[in-house]
């Protein structure tokens, strides 16, 4: 069961009263991710990002993002904005930020609000400023 594998992975890393075993934790995390559990896919992406394997991180973020995981959408957006493991594509980054922001992801709401307020350049053109929409996303982020 994918969720059980994910929780076991977490337990082997951080739970008090459980013997820490990072190798087993990694094995269970990968198992859960390969079974399609989006939380595990996102967590594995973070592990690869920390290990500086940006392409593999983006691959796992993408798998979780396709399932609607707002954390993964936000992190994959950052990859696209910075060209980390994927080609730099601010339009795709903005699209992913919007998906995450519309799910109530506070950091994505903040980033999208700033982007919309400023009318930032995206893919060689300027994303038109939308101050009303920017204020809505910023207000939502501020309330969290």
Short mmCIF file of C-alpha atoms in Angstrom, two decimals:
data_model
loop_
_atom_site.label_atom_id
_atom_site.label_comp_id
_atom_site.label_asym_id
_atom_site.label_seq_id
_atom_site.Cartn_x
_atom_site.Cartn_y
_atom_site.Cartn_z
CA UNK A 1 0.00 0.00 0.00
CA UNK A 2 1.60 3.24 -1.19
CA UNK A 3 0.45 5.48 1.66
CA UNK A 4 1.61 2.96 4.26
CA UNK A 5 5.04 2.84 2.58
CA UNK A 6 5.20 6.64 2.65
CA UNK A 7 4.28 6.82 6.34
CA UNK A 8 6.78 4.07 7.18
CA UNK A 9 9.45 6.05 5.35
CA UNK A 10 8.64 9.09 7.47
CA UNK A 11 8.61 7.01 10.66
CA UNK A 12 12.06 5.58 9.89
CA UNK A 13 13.39 9.13 9.50
CA UNK A 14 11.84 11.11 12.33
CA UNK A 15 9.46 9.31 14.70
CA UNK A 16 10.51 9.09 18.33
CA UNK A 17 10.71 5.53 19.58
CA UNK A 18 11.49 4.19 16.09
CA UNK A 19 15.06 3.17 15.23
CA UNK A 20 16.28 5.59 12.55
CA UNK A 21 17.22 3.87 9.31
CA UNK A 22 17.72 6.34 6.46
CA UNK A 23 18.52 3.61 3.92
CA UNK A 24 15.28 1.75 4.64
CA UNK A 25 13.42 5.07 4.76
CA UNK A 26 14.69 5.94 1.28
CA UNK A 27 13.72 2.50 -0.01
CA UNK A 28 10.15 2.85 1.30
CA UNK A 29 9.87 6.41 0.00
CA UNK A 30 10.91 5.32 -3.50
CA UNK A 31 8.50 2.39 -3.31
CA UNK A 32 5.60 4.72 -2.43
CA UNK A 33 6.61 7.17 -5.17
CA UNK A 34 6.85 4.42 -7.79
CA UNK A 35 3.39 3.22 -6.74
CA UNK A 36 2.12 6.70 -7.63
CA UNK A 37 1.55 8.28 -4.20
CA UNK A 38 1.88 12.00 -4.91
CA UNK A 39 3.12 12.98 -1.42
CA UNK A 40 5.96 10.48 -1.82
CA UNK A 41 6.72 11.66 -5.35
CA UNK A 42 6.98 15.24 -4.09
CA UNK A 43 9.14 14.19 -1.11
CA UNK A 44 11.44 12.20 -3.40
CA UNK A 45 11.69 15.25 -5.65
CA UNK A 46 12.79 17.32 -2.66
CA UNK A 47 15.42 14.72 -1.79
CA UNK A 48 16.80 14.84 -5.34
CA UNK A 49 16.71 18.64 -5.33
CA UNK A 50 18.70 18.75 -2.09
CA UNK A 51 21.17 16.29 -3.64
CA UNK A 52 21.49 18.72 -6.58
CA UNK A 53 20.02 16.33 -9.16
CA UNK A 54 17.63 18.93 -10.53
CA UNK A 55 16.49 16.90 -13.54
CA UNK A 56 15.43 13.96 -11.38
CA UNK A 57 13.82 16.34 -8.88
CA UNK A 58 11.79 17.95 -11.67
CA UNK A 59 10.75 14.52 -12.95
CA UNK A 60 9.29 13.54 -9.56
CA UNK A 61 7.73 16.98 -9.03
CA UNK A 62 6.08 16.65 -12.45
CA UNK A 63 4.58 13.26 -11.61
CA UNK A 64 3.07 14.62 -8.38
CA UNK A 65 2.01 17.89 -10.03
CA UNK A 66 0.06 15.97 -12.70
CA UNK A 67 -1.96 14.44 -9.86
CA UNK A 68 -2.83 17.91 -8.59
CA UNK A 69 -0.33 18.11 -5.72
CA UNK A 70 -0.09 21.87 -5.00
CA UNK A 71 3.31 21.56 -3.27
CA UNK A 72 4.73 19.82 -6.31
CA UNK A 73 3.13 22.36 -8.67
CA UNK A 74 4.76 25.18 -6.69
CA UNK A 75 8.17 23.48 -6.64
CA UNK A 76 8.02 22.52 -10.31
CA UNK A 77 7.10 26.14 -11.11
CA UNK A 78 10.32 27.22 -9.36
CA UNK A 79 12.25 24.73 -11.49
CA UNK A 80 10.80 26.27 -14.64
CA UNK A 81 11.45 29.84 -13.51
CA UNK A 82 15.10 29.03 -12.75
CA UNK A 83 15.81 26.42 -15.43
CA UNK A 84 16.58 23.86 -12.72
CA UNK A 85 16.43 20.43 -14.32
CA UNK A 86 14.09 21.67 -17.06
CA UNK A 87 14.44 24.34 -19.73
CA UNK A 88 13.78 27.83 -18.39
CA UNK A 89 10.12 28.51 -19.23
CA UNK A 90 8.50 31.29 -17.25
CA UNK A 91 5.14 30.75 -18.98
CA UNK A 92 5.01 27.18 -17.71
CA UNK A 93 6.20 28.37 -14.30
CA UNK A 94 3.37 30.91 -14.16
CA UNK A 95 0.82 28.28 -15.26
CA UNK A 96 1.93 25.92 -12.50
CA UNK A 97 1.94 28.70 -9.91
CA UNK A 98 -1.65 29.51 -10.83
CA UNK A 99 -2.68 25.87 -10.42
CA UNK A 100 -1.10 25.72 -6.96
CA UNK A 101 -2.43 29.15 -5.95
CA UNK A 102 -5.97 28.21 -6.96
CA UNK A 103 -5.70 25.28 -4.52
CA UNK A 104 -4.83 27.68 -1.70
CA UNK A 105 -1.06 27.10 -1.60
CA UNK A 106 0.10 30.21 0.33
CA UNK A 107 3.58 30.51 -1.18
CA UNK A 108 2.20 30.09 -4.71
CA UNK A 109 -0.46 32.72 -3.96
CA UNK A 110 2.26 35.10 -2.81
CA UNK A 111 4.51 34.48 -5.83
CA UNK A 112 1.62 34.71 -8.29
CA UNK A 113 0.31 37.85 -6.62
CA UNK A 114 3.68 39.57 -7.01
CA UNK A 115 4.01 38.34 -10.58
CA UNK A 116 0.54 39.63 -11.50
CA UNK A 117 1.00 42.93 -9.70
CA UNK A 118 4.29 43.75 -11.40
CA UNK A 119 3.43 42.54 -14.90
CA UNK A 120 6.62 40.49 -15.03
CA UNK A 121 8.33 39.42 -18.25
CA UNK A 122 7.34 35.86 -19.10
CA UNK A 123 8.83 34.04 -22.07
CA UNK A 124 9.98 37.15 -23.92
CA UNK A 125 6.77 39.11 -23.40
CA UNK A 126 5.42 41.01 -20.47
CA UNK A 127 2.69 39.29 -18.52
CA UNK A 128 0.10 42.05 -18.24
CA UNK A 129 -0.30 43.49 -14.80
CA UNK A 130 -3.55 42.48 -13.14
CA UNK A 131 -3.59 44.39 -9.85
CA UNK A 132 -7.07 43.26 -8.83
CA UNK A 133 -6.24 39.61 -9.31
CA UNK A 134 -2.84 40.15 -7.68
CA UNK A 135 -4.50 41.67 -4.62
CA UNK A 136 -6.88 38.71 -4.35
CA UNK A 137 -4.03 36.17 -4.33
CA UNK A 138 -1.97 38.28 -1.92
CA UNK A 139 -4.95 38.63 0.44
CA UNK A 140 -5.50 34.87 0.37
CA UNK A 141 -1.82 34.27 1.15
CA UNK A 142 -1.86 36.85 3.95
CA UNK A 143 -4.80 35.12 5.64
CA UNK A 144 -2.90 31.84 5.98
#
